[in-house]
Short mmCIF file of C-alpha atoms and ligand atoms in Angstrom, two decimals:
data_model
loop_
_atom_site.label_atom_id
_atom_site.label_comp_id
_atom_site.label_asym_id
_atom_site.label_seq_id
_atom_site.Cartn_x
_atom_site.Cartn_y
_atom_site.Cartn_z
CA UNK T 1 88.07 100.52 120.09
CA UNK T 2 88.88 102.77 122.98
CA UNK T 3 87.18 106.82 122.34
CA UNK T 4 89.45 109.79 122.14
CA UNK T 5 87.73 113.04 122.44
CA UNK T 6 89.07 116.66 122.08
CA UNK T 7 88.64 120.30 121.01
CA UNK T 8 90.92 123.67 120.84
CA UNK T 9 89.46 126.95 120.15
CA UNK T 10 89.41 129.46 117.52
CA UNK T 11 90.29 132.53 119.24
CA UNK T 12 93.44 133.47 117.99
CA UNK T 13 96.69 132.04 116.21
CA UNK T 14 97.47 128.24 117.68
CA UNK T 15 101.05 128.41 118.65
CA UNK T 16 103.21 125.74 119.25
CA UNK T 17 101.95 125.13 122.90
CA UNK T 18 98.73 124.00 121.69
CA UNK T 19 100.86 121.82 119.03
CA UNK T 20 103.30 120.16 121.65
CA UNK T 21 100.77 120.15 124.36
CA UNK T 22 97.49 118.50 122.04
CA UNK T 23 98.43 118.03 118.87
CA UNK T 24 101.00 115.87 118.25
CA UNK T 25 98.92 113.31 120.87
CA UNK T 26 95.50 113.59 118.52
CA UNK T 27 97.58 112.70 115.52
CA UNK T 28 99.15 109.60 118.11
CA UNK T 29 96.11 107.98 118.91
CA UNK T 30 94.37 108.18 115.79
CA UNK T 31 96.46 105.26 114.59
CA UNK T 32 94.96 102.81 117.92
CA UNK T 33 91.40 105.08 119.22
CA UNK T 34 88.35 106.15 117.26
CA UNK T 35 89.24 109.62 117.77
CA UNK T 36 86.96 113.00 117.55
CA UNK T 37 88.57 116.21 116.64
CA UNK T 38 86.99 119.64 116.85
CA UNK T 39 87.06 123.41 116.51
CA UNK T 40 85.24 124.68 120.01
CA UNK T 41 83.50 127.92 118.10
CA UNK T 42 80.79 127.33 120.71
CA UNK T 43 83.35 127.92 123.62
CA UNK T 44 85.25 130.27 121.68
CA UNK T 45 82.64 132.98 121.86
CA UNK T 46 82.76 132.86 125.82
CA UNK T 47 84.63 136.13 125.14
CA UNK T 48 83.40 138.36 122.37
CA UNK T 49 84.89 137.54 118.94
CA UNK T 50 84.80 140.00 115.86
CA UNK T 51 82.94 137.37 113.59
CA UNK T 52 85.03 138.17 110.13
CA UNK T 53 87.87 136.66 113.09
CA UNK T 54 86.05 133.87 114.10
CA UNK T 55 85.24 132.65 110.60
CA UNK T 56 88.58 132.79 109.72
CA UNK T 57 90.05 131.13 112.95
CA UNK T 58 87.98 128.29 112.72
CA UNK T 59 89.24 127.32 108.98
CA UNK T 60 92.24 128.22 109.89
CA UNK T 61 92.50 125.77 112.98
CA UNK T 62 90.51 123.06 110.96
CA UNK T 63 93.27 123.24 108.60
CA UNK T 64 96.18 123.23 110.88
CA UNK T 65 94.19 119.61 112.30
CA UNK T 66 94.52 118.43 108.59
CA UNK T 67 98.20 119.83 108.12
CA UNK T 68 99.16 118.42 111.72
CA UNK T 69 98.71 115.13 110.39
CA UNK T 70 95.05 114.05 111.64
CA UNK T 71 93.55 112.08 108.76
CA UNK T 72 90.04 112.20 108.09
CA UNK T 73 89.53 108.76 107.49
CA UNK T 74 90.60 107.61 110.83
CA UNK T 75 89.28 110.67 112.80
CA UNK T 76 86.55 112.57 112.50
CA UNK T 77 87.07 116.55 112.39
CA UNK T 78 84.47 118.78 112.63
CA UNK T 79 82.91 122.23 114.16
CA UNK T 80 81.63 121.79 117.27
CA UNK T 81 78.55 124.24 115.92
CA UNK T 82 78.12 122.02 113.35
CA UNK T 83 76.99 119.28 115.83
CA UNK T 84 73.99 120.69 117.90
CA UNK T 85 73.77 118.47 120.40
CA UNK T 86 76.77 119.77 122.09
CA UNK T 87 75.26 123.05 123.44
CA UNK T 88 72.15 121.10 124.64
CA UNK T 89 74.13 118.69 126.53
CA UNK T 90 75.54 121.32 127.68
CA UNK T 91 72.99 123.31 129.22
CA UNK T 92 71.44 119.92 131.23
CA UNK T 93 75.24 119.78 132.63
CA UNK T 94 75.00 122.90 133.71
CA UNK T 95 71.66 122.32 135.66
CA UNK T 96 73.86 119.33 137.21
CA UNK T 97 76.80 121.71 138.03
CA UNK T 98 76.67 123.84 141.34
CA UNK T 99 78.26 127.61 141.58
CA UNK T 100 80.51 126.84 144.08
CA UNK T 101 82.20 124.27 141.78
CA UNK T 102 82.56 126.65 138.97
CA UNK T 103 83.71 129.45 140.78
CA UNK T 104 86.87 127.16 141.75
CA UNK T 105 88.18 126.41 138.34
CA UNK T 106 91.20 128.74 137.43
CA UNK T 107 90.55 129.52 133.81
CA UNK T 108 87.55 130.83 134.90
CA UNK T 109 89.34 133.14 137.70
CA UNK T 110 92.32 134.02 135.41
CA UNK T 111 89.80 134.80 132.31
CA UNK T 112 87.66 136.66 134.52
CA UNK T 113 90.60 138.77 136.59
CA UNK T 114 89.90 142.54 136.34
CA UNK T 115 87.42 142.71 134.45
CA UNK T 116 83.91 144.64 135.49
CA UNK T 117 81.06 142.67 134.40
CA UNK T 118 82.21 139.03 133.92
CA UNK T 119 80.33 137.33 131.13
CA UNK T 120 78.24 134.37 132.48
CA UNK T 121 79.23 131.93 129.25
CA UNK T 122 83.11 132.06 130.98
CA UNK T 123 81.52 131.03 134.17
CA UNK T 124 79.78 127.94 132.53
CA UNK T 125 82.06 127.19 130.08
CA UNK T 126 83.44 123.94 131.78
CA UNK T 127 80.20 122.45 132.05
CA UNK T 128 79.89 123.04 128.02
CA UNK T 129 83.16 121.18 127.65
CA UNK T 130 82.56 118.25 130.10
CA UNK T 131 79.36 117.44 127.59
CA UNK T 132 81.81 117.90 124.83
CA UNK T 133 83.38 114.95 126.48
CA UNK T 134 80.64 113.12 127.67
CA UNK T 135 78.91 113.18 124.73
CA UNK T 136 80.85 110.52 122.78
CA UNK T 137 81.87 108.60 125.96
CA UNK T 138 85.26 109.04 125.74
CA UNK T 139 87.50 107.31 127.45
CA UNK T 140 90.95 109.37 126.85
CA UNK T 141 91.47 113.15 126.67
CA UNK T 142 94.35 114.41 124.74
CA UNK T 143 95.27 117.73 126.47
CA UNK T 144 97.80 120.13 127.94
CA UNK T 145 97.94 120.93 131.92
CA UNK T 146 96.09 124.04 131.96
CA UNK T 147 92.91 121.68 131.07
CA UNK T 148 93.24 119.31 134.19
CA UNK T 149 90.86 121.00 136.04
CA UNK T 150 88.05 121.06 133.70
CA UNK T 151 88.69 116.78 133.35
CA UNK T 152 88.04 116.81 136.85
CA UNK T 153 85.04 118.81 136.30
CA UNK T 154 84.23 115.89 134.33
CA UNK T 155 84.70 113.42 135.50
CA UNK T 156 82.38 114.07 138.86
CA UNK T 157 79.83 115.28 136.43
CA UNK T 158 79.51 111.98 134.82
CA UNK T 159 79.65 110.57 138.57
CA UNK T 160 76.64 112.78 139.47
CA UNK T 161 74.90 112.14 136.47
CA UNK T 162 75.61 107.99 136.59
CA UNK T 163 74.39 108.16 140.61
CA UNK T 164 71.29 110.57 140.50
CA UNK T 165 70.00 109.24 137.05
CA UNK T 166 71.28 105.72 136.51
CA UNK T 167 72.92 106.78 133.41
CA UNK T 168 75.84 104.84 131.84
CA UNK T 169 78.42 107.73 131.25
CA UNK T 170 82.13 107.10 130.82
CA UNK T 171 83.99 108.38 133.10
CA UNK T 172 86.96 109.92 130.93
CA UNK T 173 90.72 110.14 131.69
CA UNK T 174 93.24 112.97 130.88
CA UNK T 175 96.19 111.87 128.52
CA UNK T 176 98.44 114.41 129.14
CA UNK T 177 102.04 114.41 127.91
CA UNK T 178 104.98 114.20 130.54
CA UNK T 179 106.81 116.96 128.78
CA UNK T 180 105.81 119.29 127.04
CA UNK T 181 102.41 119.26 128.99
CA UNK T 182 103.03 122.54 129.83
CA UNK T 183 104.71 124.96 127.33
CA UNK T 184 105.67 128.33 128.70
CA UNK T 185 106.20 131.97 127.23
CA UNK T 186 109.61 132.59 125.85
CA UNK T 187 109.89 136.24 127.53
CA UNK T 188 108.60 134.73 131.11
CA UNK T 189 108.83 131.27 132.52
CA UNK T 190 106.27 131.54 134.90
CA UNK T 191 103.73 132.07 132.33
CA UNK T 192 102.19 129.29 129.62
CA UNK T 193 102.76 130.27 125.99
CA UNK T 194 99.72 131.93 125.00
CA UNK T 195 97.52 132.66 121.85
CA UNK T 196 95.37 135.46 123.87
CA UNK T 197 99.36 136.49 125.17
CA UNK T 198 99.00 140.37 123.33
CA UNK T 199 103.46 140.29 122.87
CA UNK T 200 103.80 137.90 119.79
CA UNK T 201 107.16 137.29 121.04
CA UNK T 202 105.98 135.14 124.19
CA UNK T 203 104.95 132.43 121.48
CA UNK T 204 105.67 130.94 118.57
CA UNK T 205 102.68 130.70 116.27
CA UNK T 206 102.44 127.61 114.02
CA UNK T 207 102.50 130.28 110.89
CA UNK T 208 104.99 132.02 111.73
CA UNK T 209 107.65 132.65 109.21
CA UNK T 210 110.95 130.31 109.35
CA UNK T 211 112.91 134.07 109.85
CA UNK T 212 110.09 135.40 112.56
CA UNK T 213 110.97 131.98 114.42
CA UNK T 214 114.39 131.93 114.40
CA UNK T 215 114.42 135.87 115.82
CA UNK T 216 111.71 134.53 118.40
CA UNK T 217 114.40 132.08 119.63
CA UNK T 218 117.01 133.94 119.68
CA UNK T 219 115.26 136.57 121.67
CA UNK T 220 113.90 134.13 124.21
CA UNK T 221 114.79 135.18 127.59
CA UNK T 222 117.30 131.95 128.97
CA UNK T 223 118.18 131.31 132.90
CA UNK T 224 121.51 132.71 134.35
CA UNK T 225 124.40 130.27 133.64
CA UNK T 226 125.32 128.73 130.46
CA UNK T 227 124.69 125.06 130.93
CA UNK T 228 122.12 123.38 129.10
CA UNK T 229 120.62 121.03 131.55
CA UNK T 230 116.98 119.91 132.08
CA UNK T 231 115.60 120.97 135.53
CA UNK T 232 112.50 122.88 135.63
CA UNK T 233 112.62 124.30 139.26
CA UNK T 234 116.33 125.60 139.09
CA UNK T 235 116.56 126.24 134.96
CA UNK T 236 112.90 127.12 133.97
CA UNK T 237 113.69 128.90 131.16
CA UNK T 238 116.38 126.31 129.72
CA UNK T 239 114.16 123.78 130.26
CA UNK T 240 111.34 125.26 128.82
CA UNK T 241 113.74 125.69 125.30
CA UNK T 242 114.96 121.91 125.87
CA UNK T 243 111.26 120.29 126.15
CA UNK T 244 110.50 122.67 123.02
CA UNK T 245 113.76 120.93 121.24
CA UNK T 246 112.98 117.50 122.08
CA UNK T 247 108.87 117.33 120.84
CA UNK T 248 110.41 119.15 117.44
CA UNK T 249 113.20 116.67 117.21
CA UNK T 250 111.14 113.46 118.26
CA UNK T 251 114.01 113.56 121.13
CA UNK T 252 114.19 113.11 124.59
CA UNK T 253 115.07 115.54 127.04
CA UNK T 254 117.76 113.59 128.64
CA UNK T 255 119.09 112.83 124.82
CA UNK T 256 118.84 116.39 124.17
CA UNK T 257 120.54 116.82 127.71
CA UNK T 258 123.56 114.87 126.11
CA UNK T 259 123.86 116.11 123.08
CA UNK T 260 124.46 120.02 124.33
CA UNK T 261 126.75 118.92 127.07
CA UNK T 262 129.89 121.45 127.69
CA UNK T 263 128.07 123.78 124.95
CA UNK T 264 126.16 126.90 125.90
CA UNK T 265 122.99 128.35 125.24
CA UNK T 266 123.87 130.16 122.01
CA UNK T 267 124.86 127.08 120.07
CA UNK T 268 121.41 125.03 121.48
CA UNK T 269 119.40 128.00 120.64
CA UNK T 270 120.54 128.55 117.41
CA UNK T 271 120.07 124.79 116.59
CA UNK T 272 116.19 124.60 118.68
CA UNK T 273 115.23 127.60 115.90
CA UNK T 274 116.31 125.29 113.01
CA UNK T 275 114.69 121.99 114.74
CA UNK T 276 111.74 124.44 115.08
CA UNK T 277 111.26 125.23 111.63
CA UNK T 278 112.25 122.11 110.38
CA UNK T 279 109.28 120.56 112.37
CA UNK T 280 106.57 123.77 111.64
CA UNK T 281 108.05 123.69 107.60
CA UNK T 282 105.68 120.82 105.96
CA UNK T 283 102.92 121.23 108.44
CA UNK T 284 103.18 124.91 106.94
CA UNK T 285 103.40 123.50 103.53
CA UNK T 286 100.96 121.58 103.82
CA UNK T 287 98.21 124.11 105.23
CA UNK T 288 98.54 126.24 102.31
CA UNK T 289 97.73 123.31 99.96
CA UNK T 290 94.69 122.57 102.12
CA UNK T 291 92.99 126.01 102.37
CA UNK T 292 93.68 126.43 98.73
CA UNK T 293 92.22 122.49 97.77
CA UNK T 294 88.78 123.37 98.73
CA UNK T 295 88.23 120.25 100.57
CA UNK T 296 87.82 121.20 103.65
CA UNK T 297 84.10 121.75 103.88
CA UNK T 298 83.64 118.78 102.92
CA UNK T 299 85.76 117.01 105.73
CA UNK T 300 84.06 119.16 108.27
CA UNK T 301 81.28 118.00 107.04
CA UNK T 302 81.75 114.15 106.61
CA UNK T 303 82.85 114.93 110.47
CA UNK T 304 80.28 116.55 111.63
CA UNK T 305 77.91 113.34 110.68
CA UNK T 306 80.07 110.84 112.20
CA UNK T 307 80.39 112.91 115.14
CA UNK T 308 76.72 113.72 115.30
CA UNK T 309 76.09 109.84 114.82
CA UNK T 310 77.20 108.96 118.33
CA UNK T 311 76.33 112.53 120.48
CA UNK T 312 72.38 112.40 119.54
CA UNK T 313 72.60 108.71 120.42
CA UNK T 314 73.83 109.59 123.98
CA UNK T 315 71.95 112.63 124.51
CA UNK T 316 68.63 110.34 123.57
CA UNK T 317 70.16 107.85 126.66
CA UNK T 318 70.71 110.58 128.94
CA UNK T 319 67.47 112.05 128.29
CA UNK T 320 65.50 109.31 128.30
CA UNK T 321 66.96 108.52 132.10
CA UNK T 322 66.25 111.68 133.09
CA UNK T 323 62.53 111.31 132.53
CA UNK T 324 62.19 113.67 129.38
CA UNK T 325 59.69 112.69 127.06
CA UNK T 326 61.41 111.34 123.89
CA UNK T 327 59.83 112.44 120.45
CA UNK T 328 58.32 109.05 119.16
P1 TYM V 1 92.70 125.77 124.21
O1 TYM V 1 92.05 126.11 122.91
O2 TYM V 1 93.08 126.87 125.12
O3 TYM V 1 94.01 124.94 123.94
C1 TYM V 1 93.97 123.78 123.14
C2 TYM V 1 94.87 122.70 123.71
O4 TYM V 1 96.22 123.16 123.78
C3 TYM V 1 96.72 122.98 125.10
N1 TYM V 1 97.65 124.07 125.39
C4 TYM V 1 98.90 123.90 125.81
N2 TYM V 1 99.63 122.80 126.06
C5 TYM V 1 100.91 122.97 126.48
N3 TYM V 1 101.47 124.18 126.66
C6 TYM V 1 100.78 125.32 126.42
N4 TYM V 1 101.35 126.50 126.59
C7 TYM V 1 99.44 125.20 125.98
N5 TYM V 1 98.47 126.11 125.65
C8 TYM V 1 97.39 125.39 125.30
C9 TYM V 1 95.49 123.01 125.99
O5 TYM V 1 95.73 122.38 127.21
C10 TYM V 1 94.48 122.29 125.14
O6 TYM V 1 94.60 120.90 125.27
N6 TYM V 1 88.93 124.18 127.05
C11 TYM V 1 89.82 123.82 125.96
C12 TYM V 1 89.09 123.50 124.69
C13 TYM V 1 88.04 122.44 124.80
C14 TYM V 1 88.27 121.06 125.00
C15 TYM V 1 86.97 120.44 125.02
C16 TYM V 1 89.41 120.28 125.19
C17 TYM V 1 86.70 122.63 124.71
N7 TYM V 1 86.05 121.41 124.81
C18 TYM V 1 86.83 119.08 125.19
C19 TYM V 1 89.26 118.92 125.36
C20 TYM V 1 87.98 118.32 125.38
C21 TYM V 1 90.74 125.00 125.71
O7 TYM V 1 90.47 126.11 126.05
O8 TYM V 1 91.82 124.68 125.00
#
């Protein structure tokens, strides 16, 4: 069975970017991958996080996994902290990363924009993620656009480390969606919906309220015109709304395309808020049962074993290759 690896981060409410552009594809290949799930604390304290926050985050985003539909018996879910191997992997691919590599990924220049002392865990966080993938030799990535870089990142680090050291690291692939890959603010087009975005009108969280969602829709800013037609470069804003509709409605665009022909945007936004919260509704529902169950340490931790299972058996392989002297 084929290895599906990937992580989102506790810093803030998941919105339904992270649900369209991750999500939904972790709960798809569960059914046909052996699939690892996880909260990124370790990444997530790149920038500094209030820790009453970050305690509650990471529940909260292990339970929105759950609620999402991943199933605990076919995937494992767990905190990245919870599996130590992860940070040490991820300080020898750091020693195999160069500067000058680094300094080119985007997250790292957007994240680090304006600010006066940049803190060195943003500048080495990719290197932290590609052992998050390397780890379990994945062979698929679930993510959204904005992560493309860091697969590259990767992707030559497993390279590097398979020519200089004769490991046997897979050499992962991105499985990104075709819509929907890259979900953008409702106020601005040109930006991705954001959790660290401080208006909480640019996104729609995944707890929002059914009323705070429909107001968020009807709000959204839409493209001049009144024709509701899929074309990113001429209608970004419509567009954005439409690839929003059609992961809600298990549609496609071009169906969705169809189905608003000759009406304007009121009528299709007024219907995208209801297809919205139709689709965030049980996963809602369902979160609420979850964090009141008490089960979920126990998942995280069932997770974290399984998970931990296969990472200490590759960092022992990697190690051992690299001439470190293994603890008999
Ligand atoms: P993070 O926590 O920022 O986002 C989690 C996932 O959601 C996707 N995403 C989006 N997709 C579409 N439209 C959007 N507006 C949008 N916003 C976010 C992201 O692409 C991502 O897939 N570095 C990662 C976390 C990470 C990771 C990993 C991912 C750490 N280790 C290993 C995969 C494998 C991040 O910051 O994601």
């Amino acid at each position: 069975m084929k290895r599906v690896l990937s992580g989102i981060q506790p810093s803030g409410q998941l919105t339904l970017g992270n649900y369209i552009g991750a999500m939904q594809n972790f709960v798809k290949l569960q059914e046909t991958h052996q699939c690892f799930f996880m909260i990124v604390d370790l990444h997530a304290i790149t920038l500094p996080q209030e820790p009453a926050a970050l305690r509650e985050q990471s529940e909260a985003v292990a339970a929105l996994f759950l609620a999402a539909g991943i199933d605990p018996a076919q995937a494992s879910v767990f905190m990245q902290s919870h599996v130590p191997e992860h940070a040490e992997l991820g300080w020898i691919m750091t020693t195999a990363s160069y500067m000058g590599e680094l300094e080119r990924m985007t997250q790292y220049k957007d994240k680090s924009a304006g600010k006066e002392s940049i803190p060195a865990g943003l500048f080495v966080y990719p290197t932290l993620m590609a052992a998050d993938i390397l780890i379990y030799n994945a062979d698929l990535v679930p993510v959204g656009d904005d992560q493309k870089q860091h697969l590259e990142l990767t992707r030559d680090l497993a390279q590097r480390m398979n020519q200089r050291y004769d490991t046997e690291l897979q050499v992962p692939d991105p499985y990104i969606p075709q819509t929907g890959a890259r979900i953008m603010s409702l106020d601005d087009a040109s930006k991705k919906m954001s959790k660290s975005n401080p208006n909480p009108a640019s996104y729609i969280a995944l707890l929002d309220e059914p009323d705070v969602i429909r107001k968020k829709i009807s709000r959204a800013t839409t493209d001049s015109g009144r024709e509701v037609r899929y074309d990113p470069s001429e209608k970004p804003e419509i567009s954005n709304l439409m690839a929003i509709y059609a992961h809600c409605a298990n549609m496609q665009v071009s169906d969705v395309e169809r189905a608003y022909e000759g009406q304007g945007y009121g009528a299709f936004k007024k219907d995208l808020a209801e297809r919205v919260v139709e689709a965030l509704e049980p996963l809602q529902a369902r979160y609420h049962d979850i964090r009141q169950s008490g089960e979920l340490h126990g998942i995280l931790r069932k997770g974290a074993a399984e998970a931990r299972e296969v990472a200490s058996t590759t960092l022992r392989h990697i190690k051992d290759k690299m001439g470190f002297v293994l603890p008999q």
